[in-house]
Amino acid sequence: MTIERWEAVTQDEQAGHRRLDDPDMMREAARKVVSGRCVLFDFDGPLCRLFPDDSSKSLARELRGVVALRGAGGLLTQEARTSIDPQVVLRTVDRVRPGSDLVAELEKLLVRGEVAAAAIAPPTPDAALLVGRLAKAGVRVAVATNNSPEAVEVYLARVDLHKYFKGHIHGRTDDPRRLKPDPDSLQRALRELKAEPHDALMIGDTPTDLDAAREAKVAFVGYARDETEAGPLWDAGARLVVSRMALLSAMIPSSPS
């Protein structure tokens, strides 16, 4: 199935499938996963909850404090002044001062905060089950994320999933402009796996994940814990959104086809 067919649905069709865990569409996703032999996971959401209960607030506040201390508070937009997402602060400063020492300092603080969060982050229910099932089916997996690769490494080692990803971790670089929705991390994953876009599927939890997958011409399955979280994905045009990894896992053959 081509990415165009995967994405091209009429408004009526899309409206008819605006529900989580649609069985027919999950079977279609499972067929796509196995036939493609390559799944790219976003990290925060599909694999774990890196900052549960808005715990990223303190890290975003710390980055804003550094910006203010350096006399650069005027660079921050209203969104960057109030967002609980520290990446918003980083990206805002980088847009004005790309490659600056201030951006490098913010990145260092962000990596440190993400690594600390990864050491205690709760796993996404049954994500490990899905990863293991994919491995048994001969499907290769990689991480394509806006988070730091260091944080991903810490988490995967902690929950004993590193053996499945075998170093295929593609996270934030020193150029914040290449974060999703830019497809850079997906394209790096595909190159390292020696996979074509039509052979891959991404599991992500935000519209920016979907946008990056579209740009990379990779099929997409959304993950959301409930219909409220699924809403933005549906509104962005996601065709399939799952809330239980175990259901998708159950539809994956246990051995290579």
PDB file of C-alpha atoms in Angstrom, residues 19-24 26 240-244 247:
ATOM      1  CA  ARG A  19     -12.550   6.271  17.366  1.00  0.00           C
ATOM      2  CA  LEU A  20      -9.682   4.660  19.179  1.00  0.00           C
ATOM      3  CA  ASP A  21      -8.502   1.143  18.422  1.00  0.00           C
ATOM      4  CA  ASP A  22     -10.692   0.551  15.371  1.00  0.00           C
ATOM      5  CA  PRO A  23     -10.240  -3.236  14.837  1.00  0.00           C
ATOM      6  CA  ASP A  24     -10.221  -3.190  11.032  1.00  0.00           C
ATOM      7  CA  MET A  26      -5.528  -1.980  13.528  1.00  0.00           C
ATOM      8  CA  LEU A 240      -5.508   5.392  12.914  1.00  0.00           C
ATOM      9  CA  VAL A 241      -4.989   6.152  16.588  1.00  0.00           C
ATOM     10  CA  VAL A 242      -4.471   3.432  19.204  1.00  0.00           C
ATOM     11  CA  SER A 243      -4.727   3.670  22.969  1.00  0.00           C
ATOM     12  CA  ARG A 244      -3.591   0.158  23.899  1.00  0.00           C
ATOM     13  CA  LEU A 247      -4.118  -4.707  21.017  1.00  0.00           C
TER      14      LEU A 247
END
